[in-house]
Amino acid sequence: MALFGSDANEPARLDDSMQEVLDETQKLGLTPPWTLSATDARNQPTPADGAKQVMRNRGIDPDADLGVATKDFTIPGPGGEIQARLYGRKNETGTKPVVVYFHGGGWVIADLDVYDSTPRALALASDCIFVSCHYRQAPEHKFPAAHDDAWAAYKWVVENAASFDGDPSRIAVMGESAGGNLAANVSIRARDEGFPLPKTQVLVYPVADNDTNSTSYRENAGAMPLNKPFMEWFVSHVFEDQRQTEDPRLKLVSANLAGLPPTMIIAAQVDPLRTEGKILAARLEAAGVETSYTCYDGVTHEFFGMGLVVKDAAAAQTKVAGHLKKELRVGLLGRIAGALS
């Protein structure tokens, strides 16, 4: 397992640009979401809003399409239609690999718009088609509704990739936070059901354990934008009973991880989920899965999509794009190999 970054052996000092994003988010009138109802929390300013304000401050258009075209559509799901969005480079043709992406938000808040920046940036950088998928959220739809929707979305993409010039033989899964958990569960279910496995999975600060007394939880109990009270608030909305958090779909560190595809895990130093991400990486490697784990210092949970304003986010996106290109054989030779496989 490749390890990068200090993994927070020293007290954290936030990168100036990361601090600027948090400051701008607060200026937008943020009320601590964990003090609100789920409905009200969904209407709160997000770190993505803070990043957009930093962009405006720097004279960057936060609404620029970056040369990426999008198309909204729906996927049939077990509880109704699943909202999805297709991302791909403008004015390009030909069959390309596909990345099925799941956004974060603790299975309670956020949507495709809040997490637009990651699939947009990576569709451009990796030259892959991204399919960003929403899912049913709690408390209206308790666990495992989101997991069932993620699986339905993945199956649909595999079976219908050719309809949008995607290569069904070159599909990856990716997710951030709760979405990272969903991505890993898609891989596990594909293995268990004998369905085509993703070629790789990219898990960005995934939810992977129920231990709220880990090293990173203690270090970041009051961190922003994610902290211990916020995670406990998510759990209280998602699960009928605290005992459900022992389910290996939530507690990935105790799941059977053998036979999963090559995995890249991205972590942030100032994040309660950092420790469980590192443990998950170690468990994956012990199960024989090719795994890399990178922890970026001076940044917080939610940093990954801020590549236009936070330098380590740009570095992390570049790393992920390179990984996707390698594992999905992006390029002319890759397309030929994919057609022949």
PDB file of C-alpha atoms in Angstrom, residues 22-188:
ATOM      1  CA  LEU A  22     -14.329  28.056   5.483  1.00  0.00           C
ATOM      2  CA  ASP A  23     -14.413  31.761   6.337  1.00  0.00           C
ATOM      3  CA  GLU A  24     -16.471  32.595   3.255  1.00  0.00           C
ATOM      4  CA  THR A  25     -18.878  29.751   3.994  1.00  0.00           C
ATOM      5  CA  GLN A  26     -19.432  31.149   7.470  1.00  0.00           C
ATOM      6  CA  LYS A  27     -20.024  34.640   6.071  1.00  0.00           C
ATOM      7  CA  LEU A  28     -22.884  33.266   3.991  1.00  0.00           C
ATOM      8  CA  GLY A  29     -24.888  32.838   7.194  1.00  0.00           C
ATOM      9  CA  LEU A  30     -24.203  29.239   8.076  1.00  0.00           C
ATOM     10  CA  THR A  31     -26.135  27.839  11.023  1.00  0.00           C
ATOM     11  CA  PRO A  32     -24.607  24.604  12.357  1.00  0.00           C
ATOM     12  CA  PRO A  33     -26.583  22.030  10.351  1.00  0.00           C
ATOM     13  CA  TRP A  34     -26.559  19.514  13.208  1.00  0.00           C
ATOM     14  CA  THR A  35     -28.786  21.893  15.184  1.00  0.00           C
ATOM     15  CA  LEU A  36     -31.462  21.878  12.471  1.00  0.00           C
ATOM     16  CA  SER A  37     -34.004  19.555  10.922  1.00  0.00           C
ATOM     17  CA  ALA A  38     -32.914  17.697   7.807  1.00  0.00           C
ATOM     18  CA  THR A  39     -35.128  19.928   5.662  1.00  0.00           C
ATOM     19  CA  ASP A  40     -33.596  23.110   7.037  1.00  0.00           C
ATOM     20  CA  ALA A  41     -30.066  21.699   6.920  1.00  0.00           C
ATOM     21  CA  ARG A  42     -30.439  21.067   3.190  1.00  0.00           C
ATOM     22  CA  ASN A  43     -30.931  24.796   2.694  1.00  0.00           C
ATOM     23  CA  GLN A  44     -27.770  25.835   4.533  1.00  0.00           C
ATOM     24  CA  PRO A  45     -24.703  27.258   2.759  1.00  0.00           C
ATOM     25  CA  THR A  46     -22.207  24.537   1.874  1.00  0.00           C
ATOM     26  CA  PRO A  47     -18.405  24.476   1.520  1.00  0.00           C
ATOM     27  CA  ALA A  48     -19.056  24.416  -2.232  1.00  0.00           C
ATOM     28  CA  ASP A  49     -20.805  27.788  -1.842  1.00  0.00           C
ATOM     29  CA  GLY A  50     -17.815  29.077   0.108  1.00  0.00           C
ATOM     30  CA  ALA A  51     -15.444  27.911  -2.622  1.00  0.00           C
ATOM     31  CA  LYS A  52     -17.546  29.677  -5.239  1.00  0.00           C
ATOM     32  CA  GLN A  53     -17.324  32.899  -3.263  1.00  0.00           C
ATOM     33  CA  VAL A  54     -13.544  32.578  -3.089  1.00  0.00           C
ATOM     34  CA  MET A  55     -13.584  32.158  -6.873  1.00  0.00           C
ATOM     35  CA  ARG A  56     -15.575  35.348  -7.252  1.00  0.00           C
ATOM     36  CA  ASN A  57     -13.131  37.130  -4.952  1.00  0.00           C
ATOM     37  CA  ARG A  58     -10.317  36.029  -7.267  1.00  0.00           C
ATOM     38  CA  GLY A  59     -12.130  36.980 -10.467  1.00  0.00           C
ATOM     39  CA  ILE A  60     -12.880  33.373 -11.463  1.00  0.00           C
ATOM     40  CA  ASP A  61     -16.307  32.592 -12.911  1.00  0.00           C
ATOM     41  CA  PRO A  62     -17.808  29.945 -10.581  1.00  0.00           C
ATOM     42  CA  ASP A  63     -20.362  28.993 -13.233  1.00  0.00           C
ATOM     43  CA  ALA A  64     -17.922  28.324 -16.074  1.00  0.00           C
ATOM     44  CA  ASP A  65     -18.526  24.943 -17.717  1.00  0.00           C
ATOM     45  CA  LEU A  66     -14.748  24.296 -18.118  1.00  0.00           C
ATOM     46  CA  GLY A  67     -15.355  22.843 -21.566  1.00  0.00           C
ATOM     47  CA  VAL A  68     -17.574  20.082 -20.167  1.00  0.00           C
ATOM     48  CA  ALA A  69     -21.086  19.366 -21.431  1.00  0.00           C
ATOM     49  CA  THR A  70     -23.750  17.980 -19.108  1.00  0.00           C
ATOM     50  CA  LYS A  71     -27.095  16.282 -19.526  1.00  0.00           C
ATOM     51  CA  ASP A  72     -29.595  15.546 -16.765  1.00  0.00           C
ATOM     52  CA  PHE A  73     -31.639  12.363 -16.971  1.00  0.00           C
ATOM     53  CA  THR A  74     -33.184   9.718 -14.732  1.00  0.00           C
ATOM     54  CA  ILE A  75     -32.416   6.083 -13.977  1.00  0.00           C
ATOM     55  CA  PRO A  76     -35.092   3.588 -12.867  1.00  0.00           C
ATOM     56  CA  GLY A  77     -34.622   2.771  -9.196  1.00  0.00           C
ATOM     57  CA  PRO A  78     -36.199   0.528  -6.563  1.00  0.00           C
ATOM     58  CA  GLY A  79     -37.981   3.488  -4.968  1.00  0.00           C
ATOM     59  CA  GLY A  80     -38.634   5.606  -8.037  1.00  0.00           C
ATOM     60  CA  GLU A  81     -36.552   7.549 -10.527  1.00  0.00           C
ATOM     61  CA  ILE A  82     -32.924   8.298  -9.624  1.00  0.00           C
ATOM     62  CA  GLN A  83     -31.692  11.715 -10.697  1.00  0.00           C
ATOM     63  CA  ALA A  84     -28.440  11.536 -12.675  1.00  0.00           C
ATOM     64  CA  ARG A  85     -26.182  13.839 -14.651  1.00  0.00           C
ATOM     65  CA  LEU A  86     -23.865  12.971 -17.518  1.00  0.00           C
ATOM     66  CA  TYR A  87     -20.535  14.825 -17.899  1.00  0.00           C
ATOM     67  CA  GLY A  88     -18.184  14.719 -20.870  1.00  0.00           C
ATOM     68  CA  ARG A  89     -15.778  16.911 -22.794  1.00  0.00           C
ATOM     69  CA  LYS A  90     -17.479  19.187 -25.305  1.00  0.00           C
ATOM     70  CA  ASN A  91     -17.268  18.537 -29.028  1.00  0.00           C
ATOM     71  CA  GLU A  92     -15.639  15.122 -28.707  1.00  0.00           C
ATOM     72  CA  THR A  93     -16.870  11.862 -30.131  1.00  0.00           C
ATOM     73  CA  GLY A  94     -15.946   8.230 -29.721  1.00  0.00           C
ATOM     74  CA  THR A  95     -16.409   5.593 -27.078  1.00  0.00           C
ATOM     75  CA  LYS A  96     -14.948   6.449 -23.681  1.00  0.00           C
ATOM     76  CA  PRO A  97     -14.618   4.855 -20.245  1.00  0.00           C
ATOM     77  CA  VAL A  98     -17.274   5.656 -17.669  1.00  0.00           C
ATOM     78  CA  VAL A  99     -17.015   6.628 -14.002  1.00  0.00           C
ATOM     79  CA  VAL A 100     -20.137   6.185 -11.873  1.00  0.00           C
ATOM     80  CA  TYR A 101     -19.911   8.883  -9.198  1.00  0.00           C
ATOM     81  CA  PHE A 102     -21.804   9.214  -5.896  1.00  0.00           C
ATOM     82  CA  HIS A 103     -21.904  12.521  -4.018  1.00  0.00           C
ATOM     83  CA  GLY A 104     -21.493  13.053  -0.288  1.00  0.00           C
ATOM     84  CA  GLY A 105     -23.776  14.564   2.334  1.00  0.00           C
ATOM     85  CA  GLY A 106     -24.116  11.866   4.979  1.00  0.00           C
ATOM     86  CA  TRP A 107     -27.021  10.258   3.067  1.00  0.00           C
ATOM     87  CA  VAL A 108     -29.126  13.187   4.329  1.00  0.00           C
ATOM     88  CA  ILE A 109     -28.128  16.455   2.613  1.00  0.00           C
ATOM     89  CA  ALA A 110     -26.584  17.680  -0.685  1.00  0.00           C
ATOM     90  CA  ASP A 111     -27.363  16.795  -4.293  1.00  0.00           C
ATOM     91  CA  LEU A 112     -25.932  16.758  -7.821  1.00  0.00           C
ATOM     92  CA  ASP A 113     -25.560  20.552  -7.862  1.00  0.00           C
ATOM     93  CA  VAL A 114     -23.659  20.763  -4.571  1.00  0.00           C
ATOM     94  CA  TYR A 115     -21.201  18.161  -5.863  1.00  0.00           C
ATOM     95  CA  ASP A 116     -20.995  19.383  -9.455  1.00  0.00           C
ATOM     96  CA  SER A 117     -17.332  20.407  -9.306  1.00  0.00           C
ATOM     97  CA  THR A 118     -15.759  16.964  -8.878  1.00  0.00           C
ATOM     98  CA  PRO A 119     -17.316  15.158 -11.860  1.00  0.00           C
ATOM     99  CA  ARG A 120     -16.907  18.276 -13.992  1.00  0.00           C
ATOM    100  CA  ALA A 121     -13.201  18.663 -13.210  1.00  0.00           C
ATOM    101  CA  LEU A 122     -12.438  14.970 -13.578  1.00  0.00           C
ATOM    102  CA  ALA A 123     -14.427  14.483 -16.780  1.00  0.00           C
ATOM    103  CA  LEU A 124     -12.115  17.127 -18.242  1.00  0.00           C
ATOM    104  CA  ALA A 125      -8.886  15.889 -16.665  1.00  0.00           C
ATOM    105  CA  SER A 126      -9.377  12.151 -17.182  1.00  0.00           C
ATOM    106  CA  ASP A 127     -11.213  12.232 -20.525  1.00  0.00           C
ATOM    107  CA  CYS A 128     -13.816   9.858 -19.091  1.00  0.00           C
ATOM    108  CA  ILE A 129     -17.577  10.127 -19.111  1.00  0.00           C
ATOM    109  CA  PHE A 130     -18.874  10.729 -15.594  1.00  0.00           C
ATOM    110  CA  VAL A 131     -22.355   9.722 -14.485  1.00  0.00           C
ATOM    111  CA  SER A 132     -23.164  11.499 -11.215  1.00  0.00           C
ATOM    112  CA  CYS A 133     -25.999   9.757  -9.376  1.00  0.00           C
ATOM    113  CA  HIS A 134     -28.305  10.997  -6.664  1.00  0.00           C
ATOM    114  CA  TYR A 135     -30.079   8.595  -4.288  1.00  0.00           C
ATOM    115  CA  ARG A 136     -32.886   8.519  -1.765  1.00  0.00           C
ATOM    116  CA  GLN A 137     -31.986  10.352   1.428  1.00  0.00           C
ATOM    117  CA  ALA A 138     -32.803  10.014   5.110  1.00  0.00           C
ATOM    118  CA  PRO A 139     -34.736  10.568   7.262  1.00  0.00           C
ATOM    119  CA  GLU A 140     -37.447  10.152   4.627  1.00  0.00           C
ATOM    120  CA  HIS A 141     -35.710   7.011   3.355  1.00  0.00           C
ATOM    121  CA  LYS A 142     -33.689   5.135   5.954  1.00  0.00           C
ATOM    122  CA  PHE A 143     -30.716   2.817   5.455  1.00  0.00           C
ATOM    123  CA  PRO A 144     -30.218   0.964   3.133  1.00  0.00           C
ATOM    124  CA  ALA A 145     -32.279   2.972   0.615  1.00  0.00           C
ATOM    125  CA  ALA A 146     -29.280   4.961  -0.645  1.00  0.00           C
ATOM    126  CA  HIS A 147     -27.242   1.767  -1.036  1.00  0.00           C
ATOM    127  CA  ASP A 148     -30.013   0.106  -3.025  1.00  0.00           C
ATOM    128  CA  ASP A 149     -30.236   3.134  -5.330  1.00  0.00           C
ATOM    129  CA  ALA A 150     -26.469   3.205  -5.842  1.00  0.00           C
ATOM    130  CA  TRP A 151     -26.525  -0.421  -6.896  1.00  0.00           C
ATOM    131  CA  ALA A 152     -29.444   0.164  -9.275  1.00  0.00           C
ATOM    132  CA  ALA A 153     -27.618   3.124 -10.822  1.00  0.00           C
ATOM    133  CA  TYR A 154     -24.417   1.145 -11.328  1.00  0.00           C
ATOM    134  CA  LYS A 155     -26.252  -1.779 -12.912  1.00  0.00           C
ATOM    135  CA  TRP A 156     -28.101   0.568 -15.249  1.00  0.00           C
ATOM    136  CA  VAL A 157     -24.881   2.249 -16.349  1.00  0.00           C
ATOM    137  CA  VAL A 158     -23.170  -1.074 -17.070  1.00  0.00           C
ATOM    138  CA  GLU A 159     -26.155  -2.278 -19.058  1.00  0.00           C
ATOM    139  CA  ASN A 160     -26.760   1.008 -20.918  1.00  0.00           C
ATOM    140  CA  ALA A 161     -23.312   2.603 -21.275  1.00  0.00           C
ATOM    141  CA  ALA A 162     -23.305   2.149 -25.037  1.00  0.00           C
ATOM    142  CA  SER A 163     -26.388   4.385 -25.302  1.00  0.00           C
ATOM    143  CA  PHE A 164     -24.248   7.424 -24.364  1.00  0.00           C
ATOM    144  CA  ASP A 165     -20.976   6.314 -26.029  1.00  0.00           C
ATOM    145  CA  GLY A 166     -19.651   4.726 -22.867  1.00  0.00           C
ATOM    146  CA  ASP A 167     -17.564   1.576 -22.923  1.00  0.00           C
ATOM    147  CA  PRO A 168     -19.281  -1.054 -20.704  1.00  0.00           C
ATOM    148  CA  SER A 169     -15.993  -2.939 -20.383  1.00  0.00           C
ATOM    149  CA  ARG A 170     -14.241   0.064 -18.819  1.00  0.00           C
ATOM    150  CA  ILE A 171     -16.317   1.325 -15.890  1.00  0.00           C
ATOM    151  CA  ALA A 172     -15.109   2.651 -12.532  1.00  0.00           C
ATOM    152  CA  VAL A 173     -16.896   3.791  -9.387  1.00  0.00           C
ATOM    153  CA  MET A 174     -16.051   6.840  -7.314  1.00  0.00           C
ATOM    154  CA  GLY A 175     -17.567   8.688  -4.396  1.00  0.00           C
ATOM    155  CA  GLU A 176     -16.934  11.287  -1.734  1.00  0.00           C
ATOM    156  CA  SER A 177     -17.699  10.772   1.965  1.00  0.00           C
ATOM    157  CA  ALA A 178     -21.035   8.912   2.168  1.00  0.00           C
ATOM    158  CA  GLY A 179     -20.703   8.506  -1.591  1.00  0.00           C
ATOM    159  CA  GLY A 180     -17.329   6.826  -1.102  1.00  0.00           C
ATOM    160  CA  ASN A 181     -19.085   4.294   1.098  1.00  0.00           C
ATOM    161  CA  LEU A 182     -21.690   3.755  -1.630  1.00  0.00           C
ATOM    162  CA  ALA A 183     -19.010   3.243  -4.273  1.00  0.00           C
ATOM    163  CA  ALA A 184     -17.256   0.593  -2.194  1.00  0.00           C
ATOM    164  CA  ASN A 185     -20.554  -1.156  -1.541  1.00  0.00           C
ATOM    165  CA  VAL A 186     -21.275  -1.257  -5.261  1.00  0.00           C
ATOM    166  CA  SER A 187     -17.979  -3.079  -5.795  1.00  0.00           C
ATOM    167  CA  ILE A 188     -18.718  -5.521  -2.963  1.00  0.00           C
TER     168      ILE A 188
END
